C-alpha positions as a Markdown table, in Angstrom:
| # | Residue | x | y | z |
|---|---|---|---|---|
| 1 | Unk | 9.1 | 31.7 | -15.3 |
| 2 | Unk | 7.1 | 28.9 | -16.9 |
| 3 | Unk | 5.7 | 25.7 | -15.3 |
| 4 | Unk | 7.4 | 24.2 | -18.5 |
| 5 | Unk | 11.1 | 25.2 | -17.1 |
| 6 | Unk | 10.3 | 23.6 | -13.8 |
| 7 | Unk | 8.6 | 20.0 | -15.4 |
| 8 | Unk | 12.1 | 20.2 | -17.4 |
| 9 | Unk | 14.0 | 20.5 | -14.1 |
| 10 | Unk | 12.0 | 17.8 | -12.3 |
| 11 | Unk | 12.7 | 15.6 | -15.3 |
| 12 | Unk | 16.3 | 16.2 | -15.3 |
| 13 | Unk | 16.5 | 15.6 | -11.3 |
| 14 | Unk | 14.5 | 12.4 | -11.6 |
| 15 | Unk | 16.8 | 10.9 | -13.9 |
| 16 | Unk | 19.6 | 11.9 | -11.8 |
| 17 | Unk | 18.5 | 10.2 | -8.5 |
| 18 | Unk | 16.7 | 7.2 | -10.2 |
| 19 | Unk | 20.0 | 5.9 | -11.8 |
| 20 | Unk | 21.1 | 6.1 | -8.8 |
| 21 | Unk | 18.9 | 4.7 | -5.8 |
| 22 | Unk | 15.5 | 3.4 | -8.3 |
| 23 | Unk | 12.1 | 4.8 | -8.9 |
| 24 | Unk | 11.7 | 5.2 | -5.2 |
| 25 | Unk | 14.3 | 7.9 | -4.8 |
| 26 | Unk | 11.7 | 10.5 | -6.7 |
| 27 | Unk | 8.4 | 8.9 | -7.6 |
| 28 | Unk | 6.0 | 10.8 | -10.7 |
| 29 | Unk | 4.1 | 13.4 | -9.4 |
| 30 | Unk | 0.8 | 12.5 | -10.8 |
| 31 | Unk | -1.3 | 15.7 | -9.3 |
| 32 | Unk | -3.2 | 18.0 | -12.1 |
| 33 | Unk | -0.4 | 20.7 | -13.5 |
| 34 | Unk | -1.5 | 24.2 | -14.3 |
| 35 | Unk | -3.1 | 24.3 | -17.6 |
| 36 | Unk | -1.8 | 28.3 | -17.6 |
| 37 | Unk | -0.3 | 30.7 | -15.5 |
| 38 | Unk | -2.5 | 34.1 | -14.8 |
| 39 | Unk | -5.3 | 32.6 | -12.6 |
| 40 | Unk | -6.1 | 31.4 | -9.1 |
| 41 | Unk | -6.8 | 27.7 | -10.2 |
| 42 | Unk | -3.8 | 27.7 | -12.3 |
| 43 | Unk | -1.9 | 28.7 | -8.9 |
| 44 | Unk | -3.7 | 26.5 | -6.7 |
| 45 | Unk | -2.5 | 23.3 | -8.9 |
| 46 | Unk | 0.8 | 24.8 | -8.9 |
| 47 | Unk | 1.3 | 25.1 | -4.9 |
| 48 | Unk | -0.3 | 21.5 | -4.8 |
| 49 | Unk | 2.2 | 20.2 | -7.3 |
| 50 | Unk | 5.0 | 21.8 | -5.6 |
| 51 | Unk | 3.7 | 20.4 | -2.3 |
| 52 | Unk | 3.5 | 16.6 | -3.4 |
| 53 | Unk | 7.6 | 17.6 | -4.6 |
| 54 | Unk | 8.3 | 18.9 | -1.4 |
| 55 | Unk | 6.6 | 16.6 | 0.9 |
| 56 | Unk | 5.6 | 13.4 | -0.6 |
| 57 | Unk | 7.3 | 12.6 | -3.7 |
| 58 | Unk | 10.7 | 14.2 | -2.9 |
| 59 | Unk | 10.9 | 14.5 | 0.9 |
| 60 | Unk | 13.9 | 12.1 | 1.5 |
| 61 | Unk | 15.7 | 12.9 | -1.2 |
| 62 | Unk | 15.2 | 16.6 | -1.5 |
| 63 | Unk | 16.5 | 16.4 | 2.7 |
| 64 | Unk | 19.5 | 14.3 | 1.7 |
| 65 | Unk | 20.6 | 16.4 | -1.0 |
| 66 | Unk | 19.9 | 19.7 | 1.0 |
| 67 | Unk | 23.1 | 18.6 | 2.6 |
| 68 | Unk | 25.2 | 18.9 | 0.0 |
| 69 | Unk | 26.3 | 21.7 | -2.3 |
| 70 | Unk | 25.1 | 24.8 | -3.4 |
| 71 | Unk | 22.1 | 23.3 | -1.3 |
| 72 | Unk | 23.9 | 22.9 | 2.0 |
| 73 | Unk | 23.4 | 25.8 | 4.4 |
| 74 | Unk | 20.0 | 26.9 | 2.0 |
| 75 | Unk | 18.6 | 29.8 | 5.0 |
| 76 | Unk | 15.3 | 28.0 | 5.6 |
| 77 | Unk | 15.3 | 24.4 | 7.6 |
| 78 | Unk | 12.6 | 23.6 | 5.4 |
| 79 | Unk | 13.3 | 23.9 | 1.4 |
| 80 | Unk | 10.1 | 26.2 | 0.0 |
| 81 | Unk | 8.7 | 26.7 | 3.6 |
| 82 | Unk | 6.2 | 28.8 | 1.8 |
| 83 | Unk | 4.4 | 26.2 | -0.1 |
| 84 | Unk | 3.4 | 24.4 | 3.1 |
| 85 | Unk | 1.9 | 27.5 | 4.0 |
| 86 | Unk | 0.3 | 28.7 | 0.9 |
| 87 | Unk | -1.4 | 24.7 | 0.5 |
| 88 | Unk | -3.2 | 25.1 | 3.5 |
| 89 | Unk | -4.5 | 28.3 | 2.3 |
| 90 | Unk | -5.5 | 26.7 | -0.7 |
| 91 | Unk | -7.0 | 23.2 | 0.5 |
| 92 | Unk | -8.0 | 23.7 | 4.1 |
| 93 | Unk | -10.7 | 24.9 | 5.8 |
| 94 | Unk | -9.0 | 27.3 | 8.2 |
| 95 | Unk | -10.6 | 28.5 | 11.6 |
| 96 | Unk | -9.8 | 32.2 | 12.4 |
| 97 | Unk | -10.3 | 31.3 | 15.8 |
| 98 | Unk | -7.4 | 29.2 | 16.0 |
| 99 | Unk | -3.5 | 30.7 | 16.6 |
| 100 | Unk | -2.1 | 27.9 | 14.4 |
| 101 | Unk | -4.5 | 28.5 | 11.6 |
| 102 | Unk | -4.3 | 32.3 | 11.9 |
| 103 | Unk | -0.8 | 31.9 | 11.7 |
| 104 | Unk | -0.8 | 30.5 | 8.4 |
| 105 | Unk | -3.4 | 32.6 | 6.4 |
| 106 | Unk | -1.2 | 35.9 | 7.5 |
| 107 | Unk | 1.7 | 33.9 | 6.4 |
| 108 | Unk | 0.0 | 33.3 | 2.3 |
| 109 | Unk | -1.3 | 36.9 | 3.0 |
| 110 | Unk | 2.3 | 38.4 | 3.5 |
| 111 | Unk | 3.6 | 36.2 | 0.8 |
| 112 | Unk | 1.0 | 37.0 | -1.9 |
| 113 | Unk | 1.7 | 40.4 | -1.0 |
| 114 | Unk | 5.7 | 40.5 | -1.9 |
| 115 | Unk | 4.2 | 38.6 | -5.2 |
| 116 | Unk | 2.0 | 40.6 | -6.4 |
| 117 | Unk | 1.5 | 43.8 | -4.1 |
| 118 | Unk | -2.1 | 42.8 | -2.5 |
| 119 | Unk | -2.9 | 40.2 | 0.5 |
| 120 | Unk | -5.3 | 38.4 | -2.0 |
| 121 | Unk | -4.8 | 38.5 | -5.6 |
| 122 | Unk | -7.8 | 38.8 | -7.8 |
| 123 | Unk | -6.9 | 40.2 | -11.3 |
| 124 | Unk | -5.1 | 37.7 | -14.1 |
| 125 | Unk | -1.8 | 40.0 | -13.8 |
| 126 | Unk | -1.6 | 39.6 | -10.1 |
| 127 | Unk | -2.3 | 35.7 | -10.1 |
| 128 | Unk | 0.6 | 35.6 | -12.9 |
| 129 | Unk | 2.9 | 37.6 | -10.9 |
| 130 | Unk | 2.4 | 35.3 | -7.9 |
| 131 | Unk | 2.5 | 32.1 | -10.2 |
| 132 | Unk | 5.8 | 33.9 | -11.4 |
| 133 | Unk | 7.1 | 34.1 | -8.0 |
| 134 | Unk | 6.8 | 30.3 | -6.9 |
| 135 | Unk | 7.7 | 28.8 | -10.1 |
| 136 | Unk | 11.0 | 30.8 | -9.9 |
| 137 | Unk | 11.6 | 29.5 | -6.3 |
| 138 | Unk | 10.6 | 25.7 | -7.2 |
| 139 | Unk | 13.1 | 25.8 | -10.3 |
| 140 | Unk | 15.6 | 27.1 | -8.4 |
| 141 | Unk | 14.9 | 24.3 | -5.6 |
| 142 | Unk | 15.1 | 21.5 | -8.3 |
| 143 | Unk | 18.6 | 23.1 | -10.6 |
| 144 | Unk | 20.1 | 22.8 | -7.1 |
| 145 | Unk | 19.3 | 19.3 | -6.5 |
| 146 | Unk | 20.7 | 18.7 | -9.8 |
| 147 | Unk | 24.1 | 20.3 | -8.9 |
| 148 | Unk | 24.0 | 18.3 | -5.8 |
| 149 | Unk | 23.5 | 15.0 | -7.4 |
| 150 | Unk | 27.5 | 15.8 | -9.1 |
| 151 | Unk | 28.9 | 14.3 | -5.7 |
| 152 | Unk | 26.7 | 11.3 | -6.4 |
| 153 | Unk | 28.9 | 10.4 | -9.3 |
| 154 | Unk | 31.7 | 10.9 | -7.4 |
| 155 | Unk | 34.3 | 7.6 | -7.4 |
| 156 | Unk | 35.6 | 8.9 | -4.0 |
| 157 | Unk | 32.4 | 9.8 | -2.0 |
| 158 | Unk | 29.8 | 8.6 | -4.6 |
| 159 | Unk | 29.2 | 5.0 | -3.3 |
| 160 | Unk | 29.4 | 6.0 | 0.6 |
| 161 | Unk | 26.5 | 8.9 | -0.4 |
| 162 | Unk | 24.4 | 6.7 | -2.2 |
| 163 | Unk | 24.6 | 4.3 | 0.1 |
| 164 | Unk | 23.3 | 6.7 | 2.8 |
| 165 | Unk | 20.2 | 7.7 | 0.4 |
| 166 | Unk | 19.1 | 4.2 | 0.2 |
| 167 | Unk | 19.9 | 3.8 | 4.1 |
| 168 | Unk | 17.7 | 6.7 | 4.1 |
| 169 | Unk | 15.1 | 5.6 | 1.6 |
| 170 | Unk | 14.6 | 2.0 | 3.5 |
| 171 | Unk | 13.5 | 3.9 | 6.4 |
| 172 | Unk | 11.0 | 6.0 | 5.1 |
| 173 | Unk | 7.4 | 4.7 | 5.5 |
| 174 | Unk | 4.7 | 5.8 | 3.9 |
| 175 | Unk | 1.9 | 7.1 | 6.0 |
| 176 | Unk | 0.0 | 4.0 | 5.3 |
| 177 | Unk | 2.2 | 1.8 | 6.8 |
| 178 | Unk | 1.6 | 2.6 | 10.4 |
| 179 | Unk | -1.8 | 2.1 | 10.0 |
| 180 | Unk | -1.9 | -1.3 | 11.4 |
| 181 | Unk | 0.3 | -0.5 | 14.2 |
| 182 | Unk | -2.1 | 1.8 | 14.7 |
| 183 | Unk | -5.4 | -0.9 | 15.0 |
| 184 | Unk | -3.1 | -3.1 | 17.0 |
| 185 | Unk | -2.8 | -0.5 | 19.4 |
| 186 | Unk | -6.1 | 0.8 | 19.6 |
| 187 | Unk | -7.5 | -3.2 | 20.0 |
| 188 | Unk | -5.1 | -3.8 | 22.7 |
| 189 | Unk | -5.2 | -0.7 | 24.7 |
| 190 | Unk | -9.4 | -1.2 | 23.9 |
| 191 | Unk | -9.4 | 2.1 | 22.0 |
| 192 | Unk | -10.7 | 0.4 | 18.6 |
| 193 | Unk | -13.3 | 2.8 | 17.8 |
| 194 | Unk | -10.4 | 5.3 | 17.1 |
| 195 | Unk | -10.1 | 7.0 | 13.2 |
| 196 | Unk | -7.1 | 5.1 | 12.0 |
| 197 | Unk | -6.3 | 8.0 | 9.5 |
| 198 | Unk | -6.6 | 11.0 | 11.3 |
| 199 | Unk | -4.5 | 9.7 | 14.3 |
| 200 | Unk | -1.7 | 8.5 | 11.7 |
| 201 | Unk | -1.5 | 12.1 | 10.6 |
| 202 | Unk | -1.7 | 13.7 | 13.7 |
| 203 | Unk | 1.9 | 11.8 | 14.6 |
| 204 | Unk | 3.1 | 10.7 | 11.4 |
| 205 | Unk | 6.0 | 12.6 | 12.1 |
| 206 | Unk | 7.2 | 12.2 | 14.9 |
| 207 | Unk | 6.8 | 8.3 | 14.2 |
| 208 | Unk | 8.9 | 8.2 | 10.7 |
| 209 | Unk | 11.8 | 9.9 | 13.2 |
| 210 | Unk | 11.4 | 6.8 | 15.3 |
| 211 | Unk | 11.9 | 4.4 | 12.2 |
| 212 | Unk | 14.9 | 6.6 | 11.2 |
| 213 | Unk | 16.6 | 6.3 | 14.4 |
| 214 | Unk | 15.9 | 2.8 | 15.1 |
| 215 | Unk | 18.8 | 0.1 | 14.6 |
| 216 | Unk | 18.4 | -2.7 | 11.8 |
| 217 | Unk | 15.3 | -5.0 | 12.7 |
| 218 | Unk | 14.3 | -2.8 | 15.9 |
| 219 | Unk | 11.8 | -0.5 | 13.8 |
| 220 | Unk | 8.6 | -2.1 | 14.2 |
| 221 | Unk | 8.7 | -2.8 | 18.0 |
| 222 | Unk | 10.0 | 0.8 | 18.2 |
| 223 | Unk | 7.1 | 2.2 | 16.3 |
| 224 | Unk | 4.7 | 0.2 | 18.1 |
| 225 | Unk | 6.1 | 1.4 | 21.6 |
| 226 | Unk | 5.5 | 4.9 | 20.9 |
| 227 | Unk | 2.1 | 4.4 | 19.1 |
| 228 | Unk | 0.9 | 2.9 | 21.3 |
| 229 | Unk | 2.7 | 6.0 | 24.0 |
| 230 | Unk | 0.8 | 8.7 | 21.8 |
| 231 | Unk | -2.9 | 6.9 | 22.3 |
| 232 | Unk | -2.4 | 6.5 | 26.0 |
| 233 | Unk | -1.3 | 10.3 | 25.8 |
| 234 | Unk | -4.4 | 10.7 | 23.5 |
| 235 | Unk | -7.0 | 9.3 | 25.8 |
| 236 | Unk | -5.3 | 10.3 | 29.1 |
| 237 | Unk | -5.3 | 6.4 | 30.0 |
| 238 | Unk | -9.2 | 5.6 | 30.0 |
| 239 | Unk | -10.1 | 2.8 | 30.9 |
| 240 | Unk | -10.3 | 0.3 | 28.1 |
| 241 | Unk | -14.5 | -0.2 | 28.3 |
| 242 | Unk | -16.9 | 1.9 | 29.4 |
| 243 | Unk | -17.8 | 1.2 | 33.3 |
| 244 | Unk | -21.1 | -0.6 | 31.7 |
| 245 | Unk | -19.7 | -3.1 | 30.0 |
| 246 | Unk | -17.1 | -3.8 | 33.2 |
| 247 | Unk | -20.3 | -4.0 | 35.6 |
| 248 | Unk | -21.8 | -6.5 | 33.0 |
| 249 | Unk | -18.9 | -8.5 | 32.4 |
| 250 | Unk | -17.5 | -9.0 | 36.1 |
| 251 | Unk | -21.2 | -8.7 | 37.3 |
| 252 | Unk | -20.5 | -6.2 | 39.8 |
| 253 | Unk | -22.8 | -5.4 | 42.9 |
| 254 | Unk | -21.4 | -2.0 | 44.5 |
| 255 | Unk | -20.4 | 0.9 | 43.6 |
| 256 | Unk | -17.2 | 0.0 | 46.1 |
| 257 | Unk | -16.2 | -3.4 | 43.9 |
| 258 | Unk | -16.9 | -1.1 | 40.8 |
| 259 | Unk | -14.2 | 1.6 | 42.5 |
| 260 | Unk | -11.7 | -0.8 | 43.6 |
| 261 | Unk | -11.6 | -2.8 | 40.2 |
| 262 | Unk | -11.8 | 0.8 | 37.8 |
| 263 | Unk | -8.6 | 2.1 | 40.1 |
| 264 | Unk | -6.9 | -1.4 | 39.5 |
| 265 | Unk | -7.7 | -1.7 | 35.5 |
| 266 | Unk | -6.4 | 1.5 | 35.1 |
| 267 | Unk | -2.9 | 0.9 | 36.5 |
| 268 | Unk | -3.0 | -2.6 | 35.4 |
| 269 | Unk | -4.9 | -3.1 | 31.5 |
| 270 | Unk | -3.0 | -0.4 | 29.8 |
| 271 | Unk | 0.3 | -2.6 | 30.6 |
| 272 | Unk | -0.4 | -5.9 | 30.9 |
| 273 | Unk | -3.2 | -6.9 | 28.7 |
| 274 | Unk | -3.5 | -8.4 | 25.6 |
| 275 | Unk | -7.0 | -7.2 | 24.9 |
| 276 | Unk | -9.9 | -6.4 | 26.9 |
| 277 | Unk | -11.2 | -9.7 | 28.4 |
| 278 | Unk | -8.1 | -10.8 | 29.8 |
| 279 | Unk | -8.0 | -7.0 | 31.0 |
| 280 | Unk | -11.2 | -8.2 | 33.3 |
| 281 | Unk | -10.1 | -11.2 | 34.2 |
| 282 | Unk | -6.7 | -9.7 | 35.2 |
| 283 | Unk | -8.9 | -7.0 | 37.1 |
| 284 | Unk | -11.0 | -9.4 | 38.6 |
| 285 | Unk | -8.4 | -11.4 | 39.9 |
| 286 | Unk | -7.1 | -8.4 | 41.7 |
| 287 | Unk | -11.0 | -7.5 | 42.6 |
| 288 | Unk | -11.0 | -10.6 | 44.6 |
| 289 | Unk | -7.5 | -10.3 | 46.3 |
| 290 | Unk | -9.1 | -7.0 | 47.8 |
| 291 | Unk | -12.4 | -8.7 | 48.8 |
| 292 | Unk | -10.3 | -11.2 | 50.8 |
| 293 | Unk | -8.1 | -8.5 | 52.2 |
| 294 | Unk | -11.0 | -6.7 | 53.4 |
| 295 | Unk | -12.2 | -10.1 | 55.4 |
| 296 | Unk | -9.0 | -10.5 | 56.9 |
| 297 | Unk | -7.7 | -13.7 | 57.5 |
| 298 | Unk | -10.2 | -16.8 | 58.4 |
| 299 | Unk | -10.0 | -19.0 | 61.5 |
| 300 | Unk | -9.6 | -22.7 | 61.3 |
């Protein structure tokens, strides 16, 4: 099977779903292809091409038209589960000392060997074979899709269908997007020394299902409900500042004021607070309720 057959494919489906719901419904894939087809970097560029389909490029669509035939009932959740797999063997730095990562590198293993016959390939005949392999499964992916796009054209189900691919299409953000959720959060909840990126990609999941659940004009306060959920989570509610700064700020004599206010912020800041300086005054203004509770009530 050549890469050629599958560009041709990915061509063909393009045109399909672009006349259909724009450029956005399958972007260009703009990744290096394989210059040939019998060795390891010619594979690697492969599984990352087929990965930017699969999960970037293609992700809406590709789910959307899973659900239609021949594609509907297709044995795997995921279409090509393999080349999640087989990227992470290929781009990541895995730990062998980690289930999760362990996991994945006997996953390329046992797939490299019903390729080629060996766990790790090594000789230009066994890197072809297993190039073979996955551009035989990607083609078949994409010839699918195309089939699937006939009910597109439809006149009695095509307009309700592509109306639910652009529904579909609206709602999915790309990673970048949360990113200032994400800095709102972190400023509010006094976190703002978190990595933006790596947080987004922890949950960027989970947080494109909340934008495809969400009702018209509710995404955004959704999103920012459950970011700001996942930090908390995160950081096991710490405090917003380091005890320092509170001391300095509140100018705080004993280590009982400094208790009493820390218990208070905790409950209070993560809720209530704007950002961290009303935080303290908030705190302080509860400090000082306590201090007068402790005198007890004064005589006249």
């Amino acid at each position: 099977m050549s890469f050629t057959s599958v560009l041709d494919a990915h061509r063909t489906l393009r045109q399909r779903l672009v006349a259909h719901a724009g450029p956005r419904a399958l972007a260009e894939i703009t990744v290096a292809t394989p210059k040939r087809d019998d060795d390891e970097l010619s594979f690697v560029r492969l599984v990352v091409w087929s990965y930017a389909l699969i999960q970037e490029t293609g992700r809406v669509s590709l789910k959307f038209l899973k659900e239609l035939p021949p594609l509907t009932g297709t044995p795997n959740a995921q279409l090509l589960p393999q080349v999640t797999f087989l990227r992470t063997w290929a781009t990541h730095n895995l730990m062998l000392d980690k289930d999760e990562d362990l996991k994945k590198l006997k996953q390329a293993w046992e797939w490299f060997r019903s390729g080629c016959g060996k766990s790790v390939p090594e000789e230009p005949n066994e890197w072809k074979a297993c190039f073979d392999a996955l551009s035989k499964d990607v083609d078949l992916v994409l010839r699918n899709a195309i089939a699937a796009c006939e009910a597109l054209d439809s006149a009695e189900d095509g307009p309700r269908l592509i109306s639910e691919l652009s529904r579909r299409l609206d709602r999915n953000w790309d990673g970048y997007r949360f990113d200032e959720y994400v800095v709102g959060a972190a400023k509010r909840l006094g976190y703002d020394r978190i990595d933006v990126v790596q947080f987004r990609n922890r949950h960027l999941d989970k947080w494109r299902k909340v934008v495809a659940a969400a009702d018209d004009g509710c995404a955004e306060r959704l999103v920012t409900q459950r970011i700001e959920a996942d930090m908390l989570d995160m950081m096991s509610r710490a405090l917003p500042a380091p005890s320092s700064e509170i001391i300095d700020k509140l100018q705080l004599k004993t280590p009982l004021e400094l208790t009493v206010l820390m218990l208070a912020l905790r409950v209070r800041a993560p809720i209530y607070a704007e950002d961290l300086a009303q935080a303290l005054d908030l705190i302080g203004a509860e400090l000082a309720r306590v201090a007068q509770r402790e005198q007890g009530p004064t005589s006249s």
